[in-house]
mmCIF file of C-alpha atoms in Angstrom:
data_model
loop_
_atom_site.group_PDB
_atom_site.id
_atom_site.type_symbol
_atom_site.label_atom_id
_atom_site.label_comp_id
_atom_site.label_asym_id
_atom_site.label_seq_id
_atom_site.Cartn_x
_atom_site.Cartn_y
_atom_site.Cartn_z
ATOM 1 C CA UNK A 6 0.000 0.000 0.000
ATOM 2 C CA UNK A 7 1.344 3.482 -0.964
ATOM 3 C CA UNK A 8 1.371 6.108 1.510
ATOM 4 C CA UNK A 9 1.374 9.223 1.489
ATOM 5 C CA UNK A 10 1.739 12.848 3.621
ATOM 6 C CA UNK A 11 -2.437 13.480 2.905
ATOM 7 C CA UNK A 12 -3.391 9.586 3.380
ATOM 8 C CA UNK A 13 -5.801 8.984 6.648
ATOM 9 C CA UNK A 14 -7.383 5.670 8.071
ATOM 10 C CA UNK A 15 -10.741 5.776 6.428
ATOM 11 C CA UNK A 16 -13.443 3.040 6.238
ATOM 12 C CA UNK A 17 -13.975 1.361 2.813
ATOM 13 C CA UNK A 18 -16.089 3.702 0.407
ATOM 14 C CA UNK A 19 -19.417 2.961 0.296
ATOM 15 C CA UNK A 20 -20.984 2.468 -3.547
ATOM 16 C CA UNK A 21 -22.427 6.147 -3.438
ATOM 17 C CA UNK A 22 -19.170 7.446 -2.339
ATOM 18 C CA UNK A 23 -17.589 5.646 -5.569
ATOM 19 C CA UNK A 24 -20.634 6.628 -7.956
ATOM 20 C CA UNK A 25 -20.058 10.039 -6.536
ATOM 21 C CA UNK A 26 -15.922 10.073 -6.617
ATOM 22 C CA UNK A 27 -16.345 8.623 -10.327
ATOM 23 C CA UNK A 28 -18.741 11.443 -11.229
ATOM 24 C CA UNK A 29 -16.369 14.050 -10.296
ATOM 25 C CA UNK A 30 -13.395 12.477 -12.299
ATOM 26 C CA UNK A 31 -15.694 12.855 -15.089
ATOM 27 C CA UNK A 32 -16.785 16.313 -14.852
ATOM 28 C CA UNK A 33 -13.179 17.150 -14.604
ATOM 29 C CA UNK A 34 -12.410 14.873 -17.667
ATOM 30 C CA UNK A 35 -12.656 17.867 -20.156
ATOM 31 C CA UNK A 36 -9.614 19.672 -20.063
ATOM 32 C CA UNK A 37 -11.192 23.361 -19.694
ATOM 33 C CA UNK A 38 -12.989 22.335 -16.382
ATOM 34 C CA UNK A 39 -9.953 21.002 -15.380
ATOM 35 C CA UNK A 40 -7.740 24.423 -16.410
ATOM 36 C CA UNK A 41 -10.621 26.566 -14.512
ATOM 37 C CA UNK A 42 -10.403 25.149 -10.967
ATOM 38 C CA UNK A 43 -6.347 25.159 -11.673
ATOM 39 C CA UNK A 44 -6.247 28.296 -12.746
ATOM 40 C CA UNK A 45 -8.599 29.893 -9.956
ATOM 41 C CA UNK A 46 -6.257 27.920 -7.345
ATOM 42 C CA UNK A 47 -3.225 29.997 -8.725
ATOM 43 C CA UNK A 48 -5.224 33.451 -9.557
ATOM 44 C CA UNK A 49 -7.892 33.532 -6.859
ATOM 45 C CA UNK A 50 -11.006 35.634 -7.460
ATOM 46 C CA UNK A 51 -11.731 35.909 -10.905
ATOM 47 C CA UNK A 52 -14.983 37.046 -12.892
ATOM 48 C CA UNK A 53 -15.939 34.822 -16.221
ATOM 49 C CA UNK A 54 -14.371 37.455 -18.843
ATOM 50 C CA UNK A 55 -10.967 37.234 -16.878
ATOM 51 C CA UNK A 56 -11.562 33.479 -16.529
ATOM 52 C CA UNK A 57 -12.413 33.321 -20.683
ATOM 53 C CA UNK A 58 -9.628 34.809 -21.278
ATOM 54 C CA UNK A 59 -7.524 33.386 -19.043
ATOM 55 C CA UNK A 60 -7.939 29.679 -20.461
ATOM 56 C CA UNK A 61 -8.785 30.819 -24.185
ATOM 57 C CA UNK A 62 -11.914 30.569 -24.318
ATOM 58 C CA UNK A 63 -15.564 32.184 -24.890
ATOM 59 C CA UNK A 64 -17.432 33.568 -22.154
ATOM 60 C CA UNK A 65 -20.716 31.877 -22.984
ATOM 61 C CA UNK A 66 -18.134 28.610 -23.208
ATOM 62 C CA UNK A 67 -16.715 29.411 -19.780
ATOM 63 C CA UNK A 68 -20.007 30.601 -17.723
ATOM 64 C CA UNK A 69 -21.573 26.802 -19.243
ATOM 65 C CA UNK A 70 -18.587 25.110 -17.586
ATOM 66 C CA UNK A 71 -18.400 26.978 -14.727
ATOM 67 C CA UNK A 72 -22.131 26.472 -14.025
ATOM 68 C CA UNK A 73 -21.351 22.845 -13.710
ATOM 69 C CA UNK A 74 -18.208 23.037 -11.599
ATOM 70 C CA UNK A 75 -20.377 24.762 -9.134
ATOM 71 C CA UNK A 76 -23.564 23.031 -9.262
ATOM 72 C CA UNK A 77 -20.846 20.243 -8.025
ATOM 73 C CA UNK A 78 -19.289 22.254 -5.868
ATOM 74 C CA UNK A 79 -15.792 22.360 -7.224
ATOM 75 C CA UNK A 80 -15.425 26.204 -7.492
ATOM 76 C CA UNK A 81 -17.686 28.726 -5.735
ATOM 77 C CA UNK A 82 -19.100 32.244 -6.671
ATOM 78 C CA UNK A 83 -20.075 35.150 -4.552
ATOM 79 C CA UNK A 84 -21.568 38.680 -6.478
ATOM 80 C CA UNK A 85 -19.871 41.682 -6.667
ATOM 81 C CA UNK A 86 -22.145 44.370 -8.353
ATOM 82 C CA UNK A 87 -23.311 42.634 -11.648
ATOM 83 C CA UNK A 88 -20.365 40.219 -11.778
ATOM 84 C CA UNK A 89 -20.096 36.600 -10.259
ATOM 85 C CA UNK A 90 -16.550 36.510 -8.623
ATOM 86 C CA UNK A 91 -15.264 32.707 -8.936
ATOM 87 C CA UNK A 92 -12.811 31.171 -6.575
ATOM 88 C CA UNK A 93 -11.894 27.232 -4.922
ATOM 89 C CA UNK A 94 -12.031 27.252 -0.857
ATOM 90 C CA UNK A 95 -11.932 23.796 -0.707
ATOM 91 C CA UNK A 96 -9.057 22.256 0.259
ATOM 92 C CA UNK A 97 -9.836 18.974 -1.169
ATOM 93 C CA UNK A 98 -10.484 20.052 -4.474
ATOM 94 C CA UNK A 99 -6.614 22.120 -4.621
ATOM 95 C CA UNK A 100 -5.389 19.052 -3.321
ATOM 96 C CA UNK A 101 -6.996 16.946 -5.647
ATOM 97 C CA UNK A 102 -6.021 18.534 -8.923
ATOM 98 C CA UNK A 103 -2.768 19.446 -7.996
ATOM 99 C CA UNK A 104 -2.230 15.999 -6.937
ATOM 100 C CA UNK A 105 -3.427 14.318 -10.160
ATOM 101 C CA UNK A 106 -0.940 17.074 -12.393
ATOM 102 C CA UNK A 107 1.636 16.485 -10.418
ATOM 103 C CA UNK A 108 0.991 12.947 -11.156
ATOM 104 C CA UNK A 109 0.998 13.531 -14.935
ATOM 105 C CA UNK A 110 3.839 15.765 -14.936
ATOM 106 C CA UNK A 111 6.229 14.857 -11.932
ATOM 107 C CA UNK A 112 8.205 12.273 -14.711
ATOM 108 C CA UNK A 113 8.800 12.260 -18.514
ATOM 109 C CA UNK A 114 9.663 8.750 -18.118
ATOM 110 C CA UNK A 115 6.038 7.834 -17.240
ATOM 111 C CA UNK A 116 4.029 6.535 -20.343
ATOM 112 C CA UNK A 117 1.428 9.426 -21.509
ATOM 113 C CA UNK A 118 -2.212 7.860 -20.019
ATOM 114 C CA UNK A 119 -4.285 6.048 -23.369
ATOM 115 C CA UNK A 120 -7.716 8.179 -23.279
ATOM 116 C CA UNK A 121 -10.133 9.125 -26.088
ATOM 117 C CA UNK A 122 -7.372 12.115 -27.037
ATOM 118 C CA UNK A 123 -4.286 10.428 -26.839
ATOM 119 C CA UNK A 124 -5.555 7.359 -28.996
ATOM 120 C CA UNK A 125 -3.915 4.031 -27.768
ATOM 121 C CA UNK A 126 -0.278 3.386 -27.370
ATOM 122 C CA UNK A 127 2.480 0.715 -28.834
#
């Protein structure tokens, strides 16, 4: 069993926490709701134009995705004037996508991950 500085004794996931763990993986499977929460983490408080423009992207685009990063509570809003101001306050969600980059990019040696954009390896 790996360890590591985060790891805690927990009791075996339930099904639901699974369904729900697997749900999230996928929401963040598209690689602009994965760049929003990553990019909030290292630019805190950011409205959807900065965001758009941030990650190269239309605001209708962006405001879509960030609707649905919210509605699972990966990034939060609060309103300033007419603008929604975007930010991540929970810990679990830095941890978890800095944790899963550094994964990808902590070794050139690793093979690149086979998924529907990388197209299988030999």
């Amino acid at each position: 069993m790996v360890r590591t500085s985060h790891q805690r004794c927990a009791r075996e996931p339930t099904g639901r926490h699974l369904d729900d763990a697997a749900a999230v993986f996928h929401l963040l499977s598209a690689p602009i709701r994965l760049r929003l929460p990553w990019w909030l983490l290292h630019h805190p408080e950011r409205d959807v134009t900065a965001l758009a423009a941030a990650v190269g992207a239309k605001v209708p685009a962006v405001s879509q995705h960030l609707a649905k990063l919210r509605l699972a509570g990966l990034v939060s809003a609060r309103t300033q004037g007419a603008q929604h101001i975007y930010t991540v306050d929970d810990p679990h969600v830095a941890v978890l996508i800095e944790q899963v980059l550094d994964h990808i990019t902590d070794s050139d040696a690793r093979p690149r991950p086979v998924g529907p954009q990388s197209g299988p390896t030999s």
